[in-house]
Amino acid sequence: MTEDEARKRQIHYPPVPNGIDYLRDVIDRLARSSGEPSERDLKYAVLHLQAAAEVLLKARLREEHWSLVISKAEKTNLKKFEKGEFESTTNTETVRRLVEVVGLDISVDDKKTLLDLATTRNQLQHWGITEEANAVLTRAADVLDFLIRFLDQHLLPHLDADDEEAVADDLEEIRTGLVRIESYVASRMERLKESDLKGHEGRTVHCPDCQQLALIVDGVTNSCRFCPRDWTDPLELASAYDNAFGYSPAPGDPYEETLVDCPDCETPTLVLEAETVASDGSRIPLCFNCAEVQNDLWECMRCGRLYNPTDEESICSDCFSDLG
Ligand SMILES: [Zn+2]
Ligand SMILES: [Zn+2]
Ligand SMILES: [Zn+2]
């Protein structure tokens, strides 16, 4: 092997098996065939999932050119890179470079999944585990699903035969482990639909933590039956929900507020684009504080606020008394 070939090989080889090794650890912790994952398992699963995502995404950047994994290419050279003396790109920048420099297609949903994971990891490092086991499981399943697709499309085809054989067993464990996690989520949701969630279809929305359609809005405990977790602060829930599932304008479209004051309880907890089990895919205005679906809202001709008309009047009651 010439020096140049040796260098290329060294740069090419380690990251992919290393990333797969992290994923294997995540599966061993989360998809146990017996017993629930412990708090320690959840903690290391999140940390190692984030590490795997970072290593694997950067492996693809490295394949394009080593300088792409460095945050400021003008401040480095190959020698420093080989010794590991460089500042690596941030998660957001890594994804941006994959899309805009390398030209890969990464969907909006996948991007969001990756950024959510990075947030969970940071929270964990600063505050310890705050999420319930089931929320970690569903998020981990989304990230695993993305990383397996990413490996299949962008990394595995470039491995040489030796590397491919070295990772084959781990990959199989990872794929079956993911199926086990997904079927756990699906069967638990089936059971909830027939029990806890029954009769509450009109007020059951997606939970911002676990993403499952399992949170019953009642304005008091607002509890997600899947996590399980309560959201006793309706303001916190409404803004978490709106951030996670609200309208995000297409490039060029004007931004429109989808979280507004509720005309009934006068709290900024009216989510205009809520989706419930009963709404069956369409978006409806639901107040997360008074737990009412506000289907008959009109927009005040004078001040532009939403209100409940009592007698087909065209301005809100505030404006009405204002005008005397
Ligand atoms: Zn939940
Ligand atoms: Zn309200
Ligand atoms: Zn008005």
PDB file of N, CA and C in Angstrom, residues 116-164:
ATOM      1  N   ASP A 116     -34.380  17.014  17.167  1.00  0.00           N
ATOM      2  CA  ASP A 116     -35.038  16.679  18.438  1.00  0.00           C
ATOM      3  C   ASP A 116     -34.145  15.793  19.298  1.00  0.00           C
ATOM      4  N   LEU A 117     -33.500  14.848  18.642  1.00  0.00           N
ATOM      5  CA  LEU A 117     -32.619  13.942  19.382  1.00  0.00           C
ATOM      6  C   LEU A 117     -31.461  14.722  20.005  1.00  0.00           C
ATOM      7  N   ALA A 118     -30.895  15.647  19.237  1.00  0.00           N
ATOM      8  CA  ALA A 118     -29.784  16.446  19.759  1.00  0.00           C
ATOM      9  C   ALA A 118     -30.235  17.254  20.974  1.00  0.00           C
ATOM     10  N   THR A 119     -31.471  17.779  20.919  1.00  0.00           N
ATOM     11  CA  THR A 119     -32.004  18.528  22.056  1.00  0.00           C
ATOM     12  C   THR A 119     -32.151  17.627  23.275  1.00  0.00           C
ATOM     13  N   THR A 120     -32.723  16.430  23.072  1.00  0.00           N
ATOM     14  CA  THR A 120     -32.877  15.486  24.184  1.00  0.00           C
ATOM     15  C   THR A 120     -31.509  15.164  24.794  1.00  0.00           C
ATOM     16  N   ARG A 121     -30.515  14.943  23.944  1.00  0.00           N
ATOM     17  CA  ARG A 121     -29.172  14.613  24.423  1.00  0.00           C
ATOM     18  C   ARG A 121     -28.619  15.747  25.282  1.00  0.00           C
ATOM     19  N   ASN A 122     -28.802  16.993  24.805  1.00  0.00           N
ATOM     20  CA  ASN A 122     -28.290  18.136  25.574  1.00  0.00           C
ATOM     21  C   ASN A 122     -28.988  18.279  26.914  1.00  0.00           C
ATOM     22  N   GLN A 123     -30.327  18.096  26.904  1.00  0.00           N
ATOM     23  CA  GLN A 123     -31.073  18.170  28.167  1.00  0.00           C
ATOM     24  C   GLN A 123     -30.555  17.135  29.143  1.00  0.00           C
ATOM     25  N   LEU A 124     -30.325  15.951  28.609  1.00  0.00           N
ATOM     26  CA  LEU A 124     -29.872  14.835  29.427  1.00  0.00           C
ATOM     27  C   LEU A 124     -28.525  15.140  30.068  1.00  0.00           C
ATOM     28  N   GLN A 125     -27.623  15.730  29.279  1.00  0.00           N
ATOM     29  CA  GLN A 125     -26.297  16.016  29.816  1.00  0.00           C
ATOM     30  C   GLN A 125     -26.343  17.080  30.891  1.00  0.00           C
ATOM     31  N   HIS A 126     -27.302  18.017  30.758  1.00  0.00           N
ATOM     32  CA  HIS A 126     -27.355  19.090  31.748  1.00  0.00           C
ATOM     33  C   HIS A 126     -28.256  18.788  32.928  1.00  0.00           C
ATOM     34  N   TRP A 127     -29.371  18.137  32.676  1.00  0.00           N
ATOM     35  CA  TRP A 127     -30.374  17.986  33.742  1.00  0.00           C
ATOM     36  C   TRP A 127     -30.645  16.541  34.146  1.00  0.00           C
ATOM     37  N   GLY A 128     -30.033  15.594  33.488  1.00  0.00           N
ATOM     38  CA  GLY A 128     -30.383  14.200  33.753  1.00  0.00           C
ATOM     39  C   GLY A 128     -31.626  13.830  32.958  1.00  0.00           C
ATOM     40  N   ILE A 129     -32.030  12.570  33.042  1.00  0.00           N
ATOM     41  CA  ILE A 129     -33.157  12.130  32.203  1.00  0.00           C
ATOM     42  C   ILE A 129     -34.445  12.826  32.648  1.00  0.00           C
ATOM     43  N   THR A 130     -35.165  13.418  31.687  1.00  0.00           N
ATOM     44  CA  THR A 130     -36.410  14.075  32.041  1.00  0.00           C
ATOM     45  C   THR A 130     -37.585  13.400  31.343  1.00  0.00           C
ATOM     46  N   GLU A 131     -37.283  12.577  30.363  1.00  0.00           N
ATOM     47  CA  GLU A 131     -38.376  12.012  29.581  1.00  0.00           C
ATOM     48  C   GLU A 131     -38.725  10.620  30.085  1.00  0.00           C
ATOM     49  N   GLU A 132     -39.944  10.266  29.848  1.00  0.00           N
ATOM     50  CA  GLU A 132     -40.396   8.941  30.219  1.00  0.00           C
ATOM     51  C   GLU A 132     -39.823   7.900  29.250  1.00  0.00           C
ATOM     52  N   ALA A 133     -39.737   6.675  29.729  1.00  0.00           N
ATOM     53  CA  ALA A 133     -39.159   5.594  28.927  1.00  0.00           C
ATOM     54  C   ALA A 133     -39.817   5.478  27.554  1.00  0.00           C
ATOM     55  N   ASN A 134     -41.146   5.582  27.505  1.00  0.00           N
ATOM     56  CA  ASN A 134     -41.830   5.393  26.227  1.00  0.00           C
ATOM     57  C   ASN A 134     -41.539   6.510  25.239  1.00  0.00           C
ATOM     58  N   ALA A 135     -41.331   7.729  25.754  1.00  0.00           N
ATOM     59  CA  ALA A 135     -40.998   8.825  24.854  1.00  0.00           C
ATOM     60  C   ALA A 135     -39.608   8.599  24.262  1.00  0.00           C
ATOM     61  N   VAL A 136     -38.682   8.110  25.071  1.00  0.00           N
ATOM     62  CA  VAL A 136     -37.340   7.797  24.557  1.00  0.00           C
ATOM     63  C   VAL A 136     -37.433   6.700  23.489  1.00  0.00           C
ATOM     64  N   LEU A 137     -38.257   5.698  23.756  1.00  0.00           N
ATOM     65  CA  LEU A 137     -38.398   4.591  22.799  1.00  0.00           C
ATOM     66  C   LEU A 137     -38.907   5.045  21.436  1.00  0.00           C
ATOM     67  N   THR A 138     -39.973   5.851  21.433  1.00  0.00           N
ATOM     68  CA  THR A 138     -40.540   6.244  20.137  1.00  0.00           C
ATOM     69  C   THR A 138     -39.582   7.158  19.376  1.00  0.00           C
ATOM     70  N   ARG A 139     -38.904   8.051  20.103  1.00  0.00           N
ATOM     71  CA  ARG A 139     -37.943   8.916  19.407  1.00  0.00           C
ATOM     72  C   ARG A 139     -36.771   8.121  18.886  1.00  0.00           C
ATOM     73  N   ALA A 140     -36.292   7.190  19.708  1.00  0.00           N
ATOM     74  CA  ALA A 140     -35.169   6.358  19.284  1.00  0.00           C
ATOM     75  C   ALA A 140     -35.546   5.563  18.040  1.00  0.00           C
ATOM     76  N   ALA A 141     -36.799   5.066  18.004  1.00  0.00           N
ATOM     77  CA  ALA A 141     -37.230   4.287  16.842  1.00  0.00           C
ATOM     78  C   ALA A 141     -37.177   5.140  15.572  1.00  0.00           C
ATOM     79  N   ASP A 142     -37.609   6.412  15.665  1.00  0.00           N
ATOM     80  CA  ASP A 142     -37.556   7.294  14.495  1.00  0.00           C
ATOM     81  C   ASP A 142     -36.118   7.518  14.019  1.00  0.00           C
ATOM     82  N   VAL A 143     -35.221   7.752  14.987  1.00  0.00           N
ATOM     83  CA  VAL A 143     -33.829   8.005  14.611  1.00  0.00           C
ATOM     84  C   VAL A 143     -33.191   6.741  14.027  1.00  0.00           C
ATOM     85  N   LEU A 144     -33.456   5.601  14.666  1.00  0.00           N
ATOM     86  CA  LEU A 144     -32.924   4.330  14.153  1.00  0.00           C
ATOM     87  C   LEU A 144     -33.407   4.069  12.737  1.00  0.00           C
ATOM     88  N   ASP A 145     -34.688   4.308  12.524  1.00  0.00           N
ATOM     89  CA  ASP A 145     -35.267   4.108  11.203  1.00  0.00           C
ATOM     90  C   ASP A 145     -34.544   4.968  10.164  1.00  0.00           C
ATOM     91  N   PHE A 146     -34.320   6.226  10.518  1.00  0.00           N
ATOM     92  CA  PHE A 146     -33.607   7.118   9.589  1.00  0.00           C
ATOM     93  C   PHE A 146     -32.172   6.635   9.353  1.00  0.00           C
ATOM     94  N   LEU A 147     -31.464   6.294  10.446  1.00  0.00           N
ATOM     95  CA  LEU A 147     -30.051   5.919  10.298  1.00  0.00           C
ATOM     96  C   LEU A 147     -29.879   4.624   9.494  1.00  0.00           C
ATOM     97  N   ILE A 148     -30.828   3.693   9.643  1.00  0.00           N
ATOM     98  CA  ILE A 148     -30.735   2.460   8.845  1.00  0.00           C
ATOM     99  C   ILE A 148     -30.933   2.779   7.360  1.00  0.00           C
ATOM    100  N   ARG A 149     -31.906   3.653   7.072  1.00  0.00           N
ATOM    101  CA  ARG A 149     -32.099   4.065   5.672  1.00  0.00           C
ATOM    102  C   ARG A 149     -30.849   4.776   5.145  1.00  0.00           C
ATOM    103  N   PHE A 150     -30.263   5.618   6.002  1.00  0.00           N
ATOM    104  CA  PHE A 150     -29.069   6.381   5.605  1.00  0.00           C
ATOM    105  C   PHE A 150     -27.898   5.434   5.324  1.00  0.00           C
ATOM    106  N   LEU A 151     -27.735   4.448   6.221  1.00  0.00           N
ATOM    107  CA  LEU A 151     -26.680   3.447   6.013  1.00  0.00           C
ATOM    108  C   LEU A 151     -26.897   2.704   4.695  1.00  0.00           C
ATOM    109  N   ASP A 152     -28.118   2.225   4.481  1.00  0.00           N
ATOM    110  CA  ASP A 152     -28.419   1.451   3.280  1.00  0.00           C
ATOM    111  C   ASP A 152     -28.169   2.242   2.002  1.00  0.00           C
ATOM    112  N   GLN A 153     -28.586   3.508   2.032  1.00  0.00           N
ATOM    113  CA  GLN A 153     -28.482   4.301   0.798  1.00  0.00           C
ATOM    114  C   GLN A 153     -27.099   4.885   0.571  1.00  0.00           C
ATOM    115  N   HIS A 154     -26.484   5.391   1.645  1.00  0.00           N
ATOM    116  CA  HIS A 154     -25.315   6.241   1.418  1.00  0.00           C
ATOM    117  C   HIS A 154     -24.002   5.692   1.947  1.00  0.00           C
ATOM    118  N   LEU A 155     -24.026   4.687   2.800  1.00  0.00           N
ATOM    119  CA  LEU A 155     -22.758   4.247   3.388  1.00  0.00           C
ATOM    120  C   LEU A 155     -22.403   2.794   3.062  1.00  0.00           C
ATOM    121  N   LEU A 156     -23.364   1.876   3.255  1.00  0.00           N
ATOM    122  CA  LEU A 156     -23.045   0.460   3.054  1.00  0.00           C
ATOM    123  C   LEU A 156     -22.570   0.146   1.622  1.00  0.00           C
ATOM    124  N   PRO A 157     -23.162   0.772   0.587  1.00  0.00           N
ATOM    125  CA  PRO A 157     -22.704   0.436  -0.770  1.00  0.00           C
ATOM    126  C   PRO A 157     -21.219   0.742  -1.002  1.00  0.00           C
ATOM    127  N   HIS A 158     -20.637   1.604  -0.152  1.00  0.00           N
ATOM    128  CA  HIS A 158     -19.227   1.978  -0.370  1.00  0.00           C
ATOM    129  C   HIS A 158     -18.260   1.179   0.502  1.00  0.00           C
ATOM    130  N   LEU A 159     -18.776   0.298   1.364  1.00  0.00           N
ATOM    131  CA  LEU A 159     -17.876  -0.499   2.210  1.00  0.00           C
ATOM    132  C   LEU A 159     -17.210  -1.580   1.370  1.00  0.00           C
ATOM    133  N   ASP A 160     -15.959  -1.898   1.709  1.00  0.00           N
ATOM    134  CA  ASP A 160     -15.358  -3.044   1.002  1.00  0.00           C
ATOM    135  C   ASP A 160     -15.813  -4.351   1.676  1.00  0.00           C
ATOM    136  N   ALA A 161     -15.515  -5.470   1.029  1.00  0.00           N
ATOM    137  CA  ALA A 161     -16.068  -6.767   1.467  1.00  0.00           C
ATOM    138  C   ALA A 161     -15.723  -7.091   2.923  1.00  0.00           C
ATOM    139  N   ASP A 162     -14.493  -6.792   3.351  1.00  0.00           N
ATOM    140  CA  ASP A 162     -14.077  -7.089   4.728  1.00  0.00           C
ATOM    141  C   ASP A 162     -14.899  -6.313   5.745  1.00  0.00           C
ATOM    142  N   ASP A 163     -15.042  -5.032   5.485  1.00  0.00           N
ATOM    143  CA  ASP A 163     -15.811  -4.186   6.400  1.00  0.00           C
ATOM    144  C   ASP A 163     -17.260  -4.637   6.446  1.00  0.00           C
ATOM    145  N   GLU A 164     -17.752  -4.995   5.270  1.00  0.00           N
ATOM    146  CA  GLU A 164     -19.146  -5.403   5.179  1.00  0.00           C
ATOM    147  C   GLU A 164     -19.405  -6.638   6.037  1.00  0.00           C
TER     148      GLU A 164
END
